[in-house]
mmCIF file with all atom_site columns, C-alpha atoms in Angstrom:
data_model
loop_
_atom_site.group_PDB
_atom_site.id
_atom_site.type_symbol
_atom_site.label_atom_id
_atom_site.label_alt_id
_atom_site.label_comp_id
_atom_site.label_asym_id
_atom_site.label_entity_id
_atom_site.label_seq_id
_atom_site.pdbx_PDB_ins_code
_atom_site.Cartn_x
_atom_site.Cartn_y
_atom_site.Cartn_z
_atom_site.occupancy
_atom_site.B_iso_or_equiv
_atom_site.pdbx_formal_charge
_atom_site.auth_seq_id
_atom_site.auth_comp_id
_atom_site.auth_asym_id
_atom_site.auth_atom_id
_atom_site.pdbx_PDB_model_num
ATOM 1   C CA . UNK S 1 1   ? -6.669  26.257 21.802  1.00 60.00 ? 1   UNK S CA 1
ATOM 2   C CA . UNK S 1 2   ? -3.931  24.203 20.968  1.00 83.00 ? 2   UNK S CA 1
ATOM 3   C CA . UNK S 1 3   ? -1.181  25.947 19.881  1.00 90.00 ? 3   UNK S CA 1
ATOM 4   C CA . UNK S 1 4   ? 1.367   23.543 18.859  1.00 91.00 ? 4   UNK S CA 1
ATOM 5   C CA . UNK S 1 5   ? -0.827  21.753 16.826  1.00 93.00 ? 5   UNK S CA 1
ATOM 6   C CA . UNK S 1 6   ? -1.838  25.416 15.322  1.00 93.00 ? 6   UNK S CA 1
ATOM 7   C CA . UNK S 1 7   ? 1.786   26.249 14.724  1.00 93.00 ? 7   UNK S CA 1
ATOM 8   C CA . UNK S 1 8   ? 2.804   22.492 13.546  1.00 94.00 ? 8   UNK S CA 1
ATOM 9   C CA . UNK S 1 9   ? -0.440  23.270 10.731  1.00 94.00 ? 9   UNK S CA 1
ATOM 10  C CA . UNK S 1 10  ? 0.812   26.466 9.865   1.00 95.00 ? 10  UNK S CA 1
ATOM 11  C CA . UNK S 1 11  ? 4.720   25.062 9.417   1.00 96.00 ? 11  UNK S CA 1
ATOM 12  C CA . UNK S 1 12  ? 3.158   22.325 7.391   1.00 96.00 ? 12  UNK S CA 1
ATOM 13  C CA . UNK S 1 13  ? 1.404   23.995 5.147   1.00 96.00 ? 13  UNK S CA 1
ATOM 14  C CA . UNK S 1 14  ? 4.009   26.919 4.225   1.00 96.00 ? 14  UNK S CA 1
ATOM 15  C CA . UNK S 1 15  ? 6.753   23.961 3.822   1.00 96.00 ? 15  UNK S CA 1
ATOM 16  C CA . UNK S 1 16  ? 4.735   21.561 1.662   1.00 97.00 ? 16  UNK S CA 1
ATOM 17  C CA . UNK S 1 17  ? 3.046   24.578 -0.091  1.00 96.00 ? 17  UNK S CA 1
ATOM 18  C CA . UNK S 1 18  ? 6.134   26.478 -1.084  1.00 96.00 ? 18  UNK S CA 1
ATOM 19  C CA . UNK S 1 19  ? 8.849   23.789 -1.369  1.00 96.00 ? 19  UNK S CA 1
ATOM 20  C CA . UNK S 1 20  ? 6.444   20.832 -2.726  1.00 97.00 ? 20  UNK S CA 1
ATOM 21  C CA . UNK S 1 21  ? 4.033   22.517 -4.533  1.00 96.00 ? 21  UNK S CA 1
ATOM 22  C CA . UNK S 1 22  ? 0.801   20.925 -2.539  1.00 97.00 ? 22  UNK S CA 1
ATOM 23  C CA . UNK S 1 23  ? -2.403  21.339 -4.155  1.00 97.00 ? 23  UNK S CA 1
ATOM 24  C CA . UNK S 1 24  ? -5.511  20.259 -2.453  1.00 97.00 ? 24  UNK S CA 1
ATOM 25  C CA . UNK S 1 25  ? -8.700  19.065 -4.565  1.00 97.00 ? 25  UNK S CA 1
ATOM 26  C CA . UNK S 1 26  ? -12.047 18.359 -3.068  1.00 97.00 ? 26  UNK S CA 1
ATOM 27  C CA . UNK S 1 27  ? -11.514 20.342 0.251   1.00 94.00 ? 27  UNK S CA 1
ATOM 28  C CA . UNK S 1 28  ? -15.398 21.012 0.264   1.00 96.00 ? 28  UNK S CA 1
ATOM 29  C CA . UNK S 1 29  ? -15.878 17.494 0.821   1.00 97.00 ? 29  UNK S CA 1
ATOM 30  C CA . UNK S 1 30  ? -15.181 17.447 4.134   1.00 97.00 ? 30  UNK S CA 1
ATOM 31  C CA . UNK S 1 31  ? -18.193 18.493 6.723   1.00 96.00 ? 31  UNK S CA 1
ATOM 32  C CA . UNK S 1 32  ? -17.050 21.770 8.809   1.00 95.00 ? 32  UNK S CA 1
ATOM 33  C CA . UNK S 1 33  ? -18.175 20.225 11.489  1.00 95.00 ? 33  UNK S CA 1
ATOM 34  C CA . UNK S 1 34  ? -18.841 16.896 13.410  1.00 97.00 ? 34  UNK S CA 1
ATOM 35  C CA . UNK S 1 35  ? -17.762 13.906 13.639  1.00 97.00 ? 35  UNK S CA 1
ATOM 36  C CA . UNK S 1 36  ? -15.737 12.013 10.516  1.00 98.00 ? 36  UNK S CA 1
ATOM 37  C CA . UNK S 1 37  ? -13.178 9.895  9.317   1.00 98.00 ? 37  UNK S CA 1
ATOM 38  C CA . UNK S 1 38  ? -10.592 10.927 6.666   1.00 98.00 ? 38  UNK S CA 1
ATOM 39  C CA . UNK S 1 39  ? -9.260  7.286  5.177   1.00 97.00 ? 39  UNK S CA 1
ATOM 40  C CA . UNK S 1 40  ? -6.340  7.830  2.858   1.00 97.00 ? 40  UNK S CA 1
ATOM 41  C CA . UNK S 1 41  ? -4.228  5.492  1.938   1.00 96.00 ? 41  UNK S CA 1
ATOM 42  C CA . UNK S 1 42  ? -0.150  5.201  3.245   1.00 94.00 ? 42  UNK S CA 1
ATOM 43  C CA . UNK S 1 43  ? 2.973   5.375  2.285   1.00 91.00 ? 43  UNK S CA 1
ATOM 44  C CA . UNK S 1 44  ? 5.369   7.418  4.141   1.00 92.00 ? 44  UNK S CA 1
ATOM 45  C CA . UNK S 1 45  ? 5.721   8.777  7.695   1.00 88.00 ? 45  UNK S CA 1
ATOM 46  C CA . UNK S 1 46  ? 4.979   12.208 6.921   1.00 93.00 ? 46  UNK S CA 1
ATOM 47  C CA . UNK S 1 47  ? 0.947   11.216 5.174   1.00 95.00 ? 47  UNK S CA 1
ATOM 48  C CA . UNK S 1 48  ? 0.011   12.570 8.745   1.00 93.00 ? 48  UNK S CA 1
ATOM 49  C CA . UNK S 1 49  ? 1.593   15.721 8.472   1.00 94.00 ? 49  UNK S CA 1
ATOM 50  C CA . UNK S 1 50  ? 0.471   16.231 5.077   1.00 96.00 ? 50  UNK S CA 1
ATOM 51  C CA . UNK S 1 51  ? -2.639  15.386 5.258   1.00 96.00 ? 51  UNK S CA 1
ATOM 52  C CA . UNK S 1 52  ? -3.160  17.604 8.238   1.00 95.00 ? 52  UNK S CA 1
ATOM 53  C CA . UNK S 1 53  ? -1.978  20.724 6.702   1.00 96.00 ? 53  UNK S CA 1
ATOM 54  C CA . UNK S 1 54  ? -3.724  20.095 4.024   1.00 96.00 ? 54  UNK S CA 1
ATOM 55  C CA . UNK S 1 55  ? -7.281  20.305 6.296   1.00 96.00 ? 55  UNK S CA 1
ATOM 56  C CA . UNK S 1 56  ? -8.660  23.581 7.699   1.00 93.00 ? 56  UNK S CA 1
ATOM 57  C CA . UNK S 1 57  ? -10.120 21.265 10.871  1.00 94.00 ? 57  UNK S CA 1
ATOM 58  C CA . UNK S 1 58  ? -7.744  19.619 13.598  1.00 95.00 ? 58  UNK S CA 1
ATOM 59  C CA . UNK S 1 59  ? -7.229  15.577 12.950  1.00 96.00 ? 59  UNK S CA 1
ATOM 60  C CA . UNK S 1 60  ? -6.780  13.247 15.078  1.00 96.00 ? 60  UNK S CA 1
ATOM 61  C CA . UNK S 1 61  ? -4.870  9.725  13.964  1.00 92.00 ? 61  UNK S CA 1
ATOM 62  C CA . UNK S 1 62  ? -2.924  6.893  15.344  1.00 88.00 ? 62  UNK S CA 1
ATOM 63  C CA . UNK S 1 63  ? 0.669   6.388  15.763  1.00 87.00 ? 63  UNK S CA 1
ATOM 64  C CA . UNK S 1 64  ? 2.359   3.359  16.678  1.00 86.00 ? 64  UNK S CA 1
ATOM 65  C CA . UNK S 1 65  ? 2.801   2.492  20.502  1.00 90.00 ? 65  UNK S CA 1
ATOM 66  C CA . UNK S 1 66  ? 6.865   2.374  19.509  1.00 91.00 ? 66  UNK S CA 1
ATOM 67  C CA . UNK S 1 67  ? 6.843   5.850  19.211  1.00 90.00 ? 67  UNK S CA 1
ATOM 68  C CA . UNK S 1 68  ? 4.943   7.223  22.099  1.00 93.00 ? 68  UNK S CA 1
ATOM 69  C CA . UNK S 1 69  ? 7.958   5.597  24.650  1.00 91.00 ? 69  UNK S CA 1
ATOM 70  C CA . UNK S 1 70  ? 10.811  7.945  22.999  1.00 92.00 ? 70  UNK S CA 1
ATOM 71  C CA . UNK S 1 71  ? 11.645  10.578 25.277  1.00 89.00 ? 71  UNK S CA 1
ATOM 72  C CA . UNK S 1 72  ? 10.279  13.952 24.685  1.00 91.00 ? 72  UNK S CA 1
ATOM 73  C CA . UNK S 1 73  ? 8.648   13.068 21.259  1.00 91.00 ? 73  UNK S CA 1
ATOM 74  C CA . UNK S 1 74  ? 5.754   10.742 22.871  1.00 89.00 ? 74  UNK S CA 1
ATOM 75  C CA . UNK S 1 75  ? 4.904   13.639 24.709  1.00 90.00 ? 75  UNK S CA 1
ATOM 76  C CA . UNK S 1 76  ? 5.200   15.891 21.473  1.00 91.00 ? 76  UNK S CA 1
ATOM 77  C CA . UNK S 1 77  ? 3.215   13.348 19.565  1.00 92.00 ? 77  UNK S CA 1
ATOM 78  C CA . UNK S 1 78  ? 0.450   13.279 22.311  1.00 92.00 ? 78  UNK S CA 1
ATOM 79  C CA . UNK S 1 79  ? -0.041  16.936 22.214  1.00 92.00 ? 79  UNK S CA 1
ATOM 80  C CA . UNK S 1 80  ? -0.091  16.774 18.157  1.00 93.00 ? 80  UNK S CA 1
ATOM 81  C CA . UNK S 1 81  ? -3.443  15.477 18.573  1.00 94.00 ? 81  UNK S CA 1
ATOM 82  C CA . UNK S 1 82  ? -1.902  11.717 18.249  1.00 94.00 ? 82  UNK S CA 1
ATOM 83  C CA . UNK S 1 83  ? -2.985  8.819  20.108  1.00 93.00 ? 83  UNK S CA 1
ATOM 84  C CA . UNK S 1 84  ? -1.442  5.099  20.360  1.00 91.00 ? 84  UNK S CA 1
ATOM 85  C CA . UNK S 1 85  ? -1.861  1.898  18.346  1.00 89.00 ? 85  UNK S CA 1
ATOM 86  C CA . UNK S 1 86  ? -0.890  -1.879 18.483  1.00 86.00 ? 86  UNK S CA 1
ATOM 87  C CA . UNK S 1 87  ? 0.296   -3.211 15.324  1.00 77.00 ? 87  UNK S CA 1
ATOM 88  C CA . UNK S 1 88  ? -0.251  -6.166 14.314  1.00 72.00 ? 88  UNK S CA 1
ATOM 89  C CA . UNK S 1 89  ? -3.632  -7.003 16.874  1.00 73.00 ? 89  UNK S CA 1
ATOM 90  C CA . UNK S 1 90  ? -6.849  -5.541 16.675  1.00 75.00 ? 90  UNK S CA 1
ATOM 91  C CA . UNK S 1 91  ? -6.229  -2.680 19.822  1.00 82.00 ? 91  UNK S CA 1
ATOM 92  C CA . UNK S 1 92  ? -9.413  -2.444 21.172  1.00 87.00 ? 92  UNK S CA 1
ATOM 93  C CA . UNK S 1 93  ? -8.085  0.149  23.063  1.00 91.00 ? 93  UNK S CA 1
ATOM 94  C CA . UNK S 1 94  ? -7.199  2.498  20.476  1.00 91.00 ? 94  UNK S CA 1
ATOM 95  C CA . UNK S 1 95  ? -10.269 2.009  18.649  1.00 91.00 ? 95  UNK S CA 1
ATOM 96  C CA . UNK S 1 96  ? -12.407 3.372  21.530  1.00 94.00 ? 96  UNK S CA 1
ATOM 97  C CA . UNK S 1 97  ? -10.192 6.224  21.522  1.00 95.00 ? 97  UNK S CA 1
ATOM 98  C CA . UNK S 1 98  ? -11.056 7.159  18.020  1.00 96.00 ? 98  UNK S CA 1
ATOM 99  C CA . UNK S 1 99  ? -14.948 6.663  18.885  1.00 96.00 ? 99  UNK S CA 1
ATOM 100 C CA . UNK S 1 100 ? -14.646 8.662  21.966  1.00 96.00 ? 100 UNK S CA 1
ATOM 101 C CA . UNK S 1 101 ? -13.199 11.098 19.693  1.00 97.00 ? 101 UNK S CA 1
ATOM 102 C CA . UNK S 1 102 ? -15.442 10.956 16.741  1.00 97.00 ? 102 UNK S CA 1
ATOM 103 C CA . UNK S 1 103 ? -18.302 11.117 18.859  1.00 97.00 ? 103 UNK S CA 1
ATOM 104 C CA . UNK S 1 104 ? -17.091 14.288 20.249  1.00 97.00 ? 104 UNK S CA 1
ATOM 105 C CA . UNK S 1 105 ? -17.280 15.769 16.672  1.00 97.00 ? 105 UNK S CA 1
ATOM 106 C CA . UNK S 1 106 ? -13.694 15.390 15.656  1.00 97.00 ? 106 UNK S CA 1
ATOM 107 C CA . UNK S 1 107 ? -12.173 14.333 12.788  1.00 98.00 ? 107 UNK S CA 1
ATOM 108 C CA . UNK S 1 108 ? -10.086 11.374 12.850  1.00 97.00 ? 108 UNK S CA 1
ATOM 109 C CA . UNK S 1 109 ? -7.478  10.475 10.456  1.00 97.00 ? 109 UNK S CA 1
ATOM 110 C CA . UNK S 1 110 ? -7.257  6.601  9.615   1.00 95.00 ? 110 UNK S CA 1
ATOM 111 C CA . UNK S 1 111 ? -5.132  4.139  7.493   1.00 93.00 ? 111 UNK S CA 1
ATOM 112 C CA . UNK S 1 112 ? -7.602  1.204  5.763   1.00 93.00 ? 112 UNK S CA 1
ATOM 113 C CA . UNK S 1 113 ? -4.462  -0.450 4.441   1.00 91.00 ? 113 UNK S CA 1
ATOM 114 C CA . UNK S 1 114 ? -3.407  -1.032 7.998   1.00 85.00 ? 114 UNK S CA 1
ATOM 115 C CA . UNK S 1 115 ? 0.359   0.083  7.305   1.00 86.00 ? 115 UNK S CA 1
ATOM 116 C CA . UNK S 1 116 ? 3.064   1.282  4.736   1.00 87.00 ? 116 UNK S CA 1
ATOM 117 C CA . UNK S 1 117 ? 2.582   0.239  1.709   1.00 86.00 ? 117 UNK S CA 1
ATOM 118 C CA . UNK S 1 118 ? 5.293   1.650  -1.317  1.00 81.00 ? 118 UNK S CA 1
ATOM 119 C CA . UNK S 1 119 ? 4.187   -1.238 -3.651  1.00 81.00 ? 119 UNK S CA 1
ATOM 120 C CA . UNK S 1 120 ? 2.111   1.762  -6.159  1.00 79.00 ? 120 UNK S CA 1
ATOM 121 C CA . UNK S 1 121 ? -0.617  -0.597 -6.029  1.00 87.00 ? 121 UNK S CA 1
ATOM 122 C CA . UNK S 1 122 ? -3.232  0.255  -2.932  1.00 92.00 ? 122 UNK S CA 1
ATOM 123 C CA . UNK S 1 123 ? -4.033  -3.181 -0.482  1.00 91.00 ? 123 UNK S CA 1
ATOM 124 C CA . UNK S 1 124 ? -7.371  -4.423 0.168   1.00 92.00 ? 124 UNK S CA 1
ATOM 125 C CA . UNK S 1 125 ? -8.749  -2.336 3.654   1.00 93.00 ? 125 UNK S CA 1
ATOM 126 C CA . UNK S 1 126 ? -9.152  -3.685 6.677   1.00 92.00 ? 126 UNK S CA 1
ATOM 127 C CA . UNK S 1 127 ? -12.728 -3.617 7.916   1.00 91.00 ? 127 UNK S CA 1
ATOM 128 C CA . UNK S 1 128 ? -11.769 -1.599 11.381  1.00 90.00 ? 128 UNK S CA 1
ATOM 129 C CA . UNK S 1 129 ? -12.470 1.622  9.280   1.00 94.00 ? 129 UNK S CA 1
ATOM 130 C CA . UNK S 1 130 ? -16.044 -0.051 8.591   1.00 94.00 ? 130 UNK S CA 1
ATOM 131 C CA . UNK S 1 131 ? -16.462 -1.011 12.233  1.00 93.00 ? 131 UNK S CA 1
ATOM 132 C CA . UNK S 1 132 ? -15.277 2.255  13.548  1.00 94.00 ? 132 UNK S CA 1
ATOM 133 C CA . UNK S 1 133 ? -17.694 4.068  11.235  1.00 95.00 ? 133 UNK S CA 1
ATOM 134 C CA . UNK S 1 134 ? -20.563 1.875  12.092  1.00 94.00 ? 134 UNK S CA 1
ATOM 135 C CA . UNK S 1 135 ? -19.560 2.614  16.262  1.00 92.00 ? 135 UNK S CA 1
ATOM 136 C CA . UNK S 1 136 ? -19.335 6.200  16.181  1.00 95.00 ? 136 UNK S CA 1
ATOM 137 C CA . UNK S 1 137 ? -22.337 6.863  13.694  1.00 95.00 ? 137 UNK S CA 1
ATOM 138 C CA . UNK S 1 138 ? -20.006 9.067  11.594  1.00 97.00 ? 138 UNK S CA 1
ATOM 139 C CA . UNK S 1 139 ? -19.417 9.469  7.751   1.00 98.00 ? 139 UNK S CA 1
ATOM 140 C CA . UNK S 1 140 ? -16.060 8.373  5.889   1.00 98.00 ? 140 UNK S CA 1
ATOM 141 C CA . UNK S 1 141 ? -14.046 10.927 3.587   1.00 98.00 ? 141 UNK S CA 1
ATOM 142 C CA . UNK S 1 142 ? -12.163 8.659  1.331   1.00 98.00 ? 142 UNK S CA 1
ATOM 143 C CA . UNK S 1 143 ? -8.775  10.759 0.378   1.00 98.00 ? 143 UNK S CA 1
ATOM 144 C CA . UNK S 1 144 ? -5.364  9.845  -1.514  1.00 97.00 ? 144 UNK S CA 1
ATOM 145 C CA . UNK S 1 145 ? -2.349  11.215 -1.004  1.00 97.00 ? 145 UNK S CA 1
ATOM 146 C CA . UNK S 1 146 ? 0.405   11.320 -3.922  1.00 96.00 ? 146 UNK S CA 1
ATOM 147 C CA . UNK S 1 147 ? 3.931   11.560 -3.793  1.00 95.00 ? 147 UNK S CA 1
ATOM 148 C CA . UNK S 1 148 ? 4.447   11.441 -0.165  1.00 94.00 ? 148 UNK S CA 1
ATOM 149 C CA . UNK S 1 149 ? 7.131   8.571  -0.776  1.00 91.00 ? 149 UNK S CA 1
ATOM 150 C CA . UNK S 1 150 ? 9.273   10.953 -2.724  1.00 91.00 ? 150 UNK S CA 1
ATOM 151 C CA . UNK S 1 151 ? 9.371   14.057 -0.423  1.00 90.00 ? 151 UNK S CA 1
ATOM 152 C CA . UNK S 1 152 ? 13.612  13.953 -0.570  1.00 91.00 ? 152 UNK S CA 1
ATOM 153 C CA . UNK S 1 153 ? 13.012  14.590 -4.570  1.00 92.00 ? 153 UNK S CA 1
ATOM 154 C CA . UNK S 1 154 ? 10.788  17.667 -4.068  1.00 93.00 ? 154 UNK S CA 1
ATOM 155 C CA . UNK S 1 155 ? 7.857   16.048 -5.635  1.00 95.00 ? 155 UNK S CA 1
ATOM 156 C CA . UNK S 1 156 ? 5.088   17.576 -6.137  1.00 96.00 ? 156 UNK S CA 1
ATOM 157 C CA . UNK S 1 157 ? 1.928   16.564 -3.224  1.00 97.00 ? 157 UNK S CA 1
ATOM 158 C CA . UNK S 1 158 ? -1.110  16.388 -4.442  1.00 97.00 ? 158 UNK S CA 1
ATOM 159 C CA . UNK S 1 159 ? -4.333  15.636 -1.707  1.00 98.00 ? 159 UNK S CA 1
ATOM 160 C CA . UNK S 1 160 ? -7.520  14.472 -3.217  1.00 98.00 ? 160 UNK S CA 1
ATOM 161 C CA . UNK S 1 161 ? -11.064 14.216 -0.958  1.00 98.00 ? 161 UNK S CA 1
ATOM 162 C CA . UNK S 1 162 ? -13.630 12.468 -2.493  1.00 98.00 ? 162 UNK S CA 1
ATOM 163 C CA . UNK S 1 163 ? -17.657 13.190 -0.916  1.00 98.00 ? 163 UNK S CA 1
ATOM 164 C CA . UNK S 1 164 ? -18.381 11.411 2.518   1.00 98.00 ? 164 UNK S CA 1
ATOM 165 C CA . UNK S 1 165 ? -19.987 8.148  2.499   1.00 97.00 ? 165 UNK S CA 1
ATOM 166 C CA . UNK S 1 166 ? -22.680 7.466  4.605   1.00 95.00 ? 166 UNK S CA 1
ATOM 167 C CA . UNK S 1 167 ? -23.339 3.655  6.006   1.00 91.00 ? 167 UNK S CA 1
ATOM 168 C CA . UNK S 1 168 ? -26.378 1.741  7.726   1.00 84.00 ? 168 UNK S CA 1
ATOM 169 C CA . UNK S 1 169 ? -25.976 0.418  11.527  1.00 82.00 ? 169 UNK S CA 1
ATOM 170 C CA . UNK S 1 170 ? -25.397 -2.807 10.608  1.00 78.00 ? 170 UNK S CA 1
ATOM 171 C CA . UNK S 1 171 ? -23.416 -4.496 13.152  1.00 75.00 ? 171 UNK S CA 1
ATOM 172 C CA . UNK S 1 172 ? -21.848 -7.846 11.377  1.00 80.00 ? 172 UNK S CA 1
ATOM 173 C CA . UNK S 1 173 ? -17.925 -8.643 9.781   1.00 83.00 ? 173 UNK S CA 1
ATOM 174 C CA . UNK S 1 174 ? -19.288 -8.534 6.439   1.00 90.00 ? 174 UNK S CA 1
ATOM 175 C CA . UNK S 1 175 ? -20.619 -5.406 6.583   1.00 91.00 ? 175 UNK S CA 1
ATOM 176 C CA . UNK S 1 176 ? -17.927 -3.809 7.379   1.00 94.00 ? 176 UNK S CA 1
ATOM 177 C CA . UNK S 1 177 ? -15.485 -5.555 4.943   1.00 94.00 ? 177 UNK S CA 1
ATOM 178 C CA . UNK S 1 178 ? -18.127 -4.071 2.558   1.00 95.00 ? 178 UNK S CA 1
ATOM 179 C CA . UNK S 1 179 ? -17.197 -0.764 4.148   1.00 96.00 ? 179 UNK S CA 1
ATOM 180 C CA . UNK S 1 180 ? -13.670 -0.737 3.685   1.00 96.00 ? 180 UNK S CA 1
ATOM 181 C CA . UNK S 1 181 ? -13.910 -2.426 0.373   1.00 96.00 ? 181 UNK S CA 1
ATOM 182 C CA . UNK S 1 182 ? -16.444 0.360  -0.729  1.00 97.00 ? 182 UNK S CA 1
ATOM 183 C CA . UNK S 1 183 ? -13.543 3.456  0.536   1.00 97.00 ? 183 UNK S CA 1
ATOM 184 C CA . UNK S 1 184 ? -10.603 1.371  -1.076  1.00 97.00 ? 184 UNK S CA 1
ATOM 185 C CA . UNK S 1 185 ? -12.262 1.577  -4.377  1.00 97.00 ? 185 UNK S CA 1
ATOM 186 C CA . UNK S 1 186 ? -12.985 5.055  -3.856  1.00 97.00 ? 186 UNK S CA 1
ATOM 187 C CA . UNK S 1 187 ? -9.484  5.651  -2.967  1.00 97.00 ? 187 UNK S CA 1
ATOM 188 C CA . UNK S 1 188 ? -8.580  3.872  -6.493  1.00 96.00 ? 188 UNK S CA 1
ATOM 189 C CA . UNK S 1 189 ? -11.022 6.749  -8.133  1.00 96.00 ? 189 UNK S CA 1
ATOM 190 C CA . UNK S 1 190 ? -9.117  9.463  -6.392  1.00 96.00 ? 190 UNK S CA 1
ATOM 191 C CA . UNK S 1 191 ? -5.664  7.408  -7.673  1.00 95.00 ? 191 UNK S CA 1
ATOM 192 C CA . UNK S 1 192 ? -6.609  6.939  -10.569 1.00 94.00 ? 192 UNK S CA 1
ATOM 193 C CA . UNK S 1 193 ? -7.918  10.833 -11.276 1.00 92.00 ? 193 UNK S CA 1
ATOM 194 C CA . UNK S 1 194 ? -4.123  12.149 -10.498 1.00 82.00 ? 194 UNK S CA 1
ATOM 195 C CA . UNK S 1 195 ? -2.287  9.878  -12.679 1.00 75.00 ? 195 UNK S CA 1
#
């Protein structure tokens, strides 16, 4: 068992749930068990943490390389379940990691946008979720997350999990554009639901 990750859930959780009011809708929607992504869309450093409290399973999700080479908290982050990411490339590397992951049964935590975006309006995926999906043979869990960007006001979080989406093997770009186009809009469901 992990137990910083266990006691990082647990000091999420009672934090967001007492001081910013979380409430989770759709929890169901996420299989107990193997192998799936969770794409949610981004907009503050803490999405990670909040999503992850707000799941009963351990996640696993990428952090940029940047942060994994400060002392002490690379090592933290690496036993938080996190594992390291090129920005601005496609990291072959890091995408492998995920499938290794998924295809142990985990659940992986990933970012369609492709960073931070505190525009309001969500950006149009990029088709690594699709690919990733299409690799590993796993389902996608299209979430949003509100109000992340205004944790210093004590705004309310709100998680929302829509039901998985299954995909064919097809191995080509388009398809997976399609992908990621499909979990944006799905995302824009979820967005549009809270508002």
């Amino acid at each position: 068992m992990n137990y910083l990750y266990a006691f990082a859930h647990w000091f999420f959780w009672l934090s967001f749930k007492v001081f910013w009011r979380m409430k989770v809708y759709g929890h169901k929607n996420i299989p107990e068990k193997g192998g799936v992504i969770v794409a949610t869309n981004h907009s503050s450093l803490s999405d990670p943490p909040v999503l992850g409290s707000a799941m009963k399973r351990d996640a696993y999700y990428m952090a940029k390389e940047e942060l994994f080479h400060i002392p002490i908290f690379g090592k933290i982050l690496r036993k938080v379940n996190a594992f390291p990411v090129k920005r601005g490339e496609v990291d072959i590397l890091a995408l492998k990691t995920a499938q290794r992951f998924l295809q142990q049964g985990k659940l992986v935590i990933l970012f369609p946008e492709g960073k931070r975006n505190l525009s309001g309006k969500l950006l149009r995926g990029k088709p690594g979720v699709g690919m990733l999906a299409v690799w590993a043979g796993v389902p996608i869990v299209p979430a949003f997350i509100r109000n992340t960007s205004r944790l210093f006001y004590f705004s309310p979080l709100e998680i929302r999990f829509a039901p998985p989406l299954y995909f064919s093997n097809s191995k080509d770009k388009e398809h997976y554009q399609k992908i990621a186009d499909q979990v944006m809009q799905k995302i824009v469901e979820l967005k549009e639901i809270s508002e």
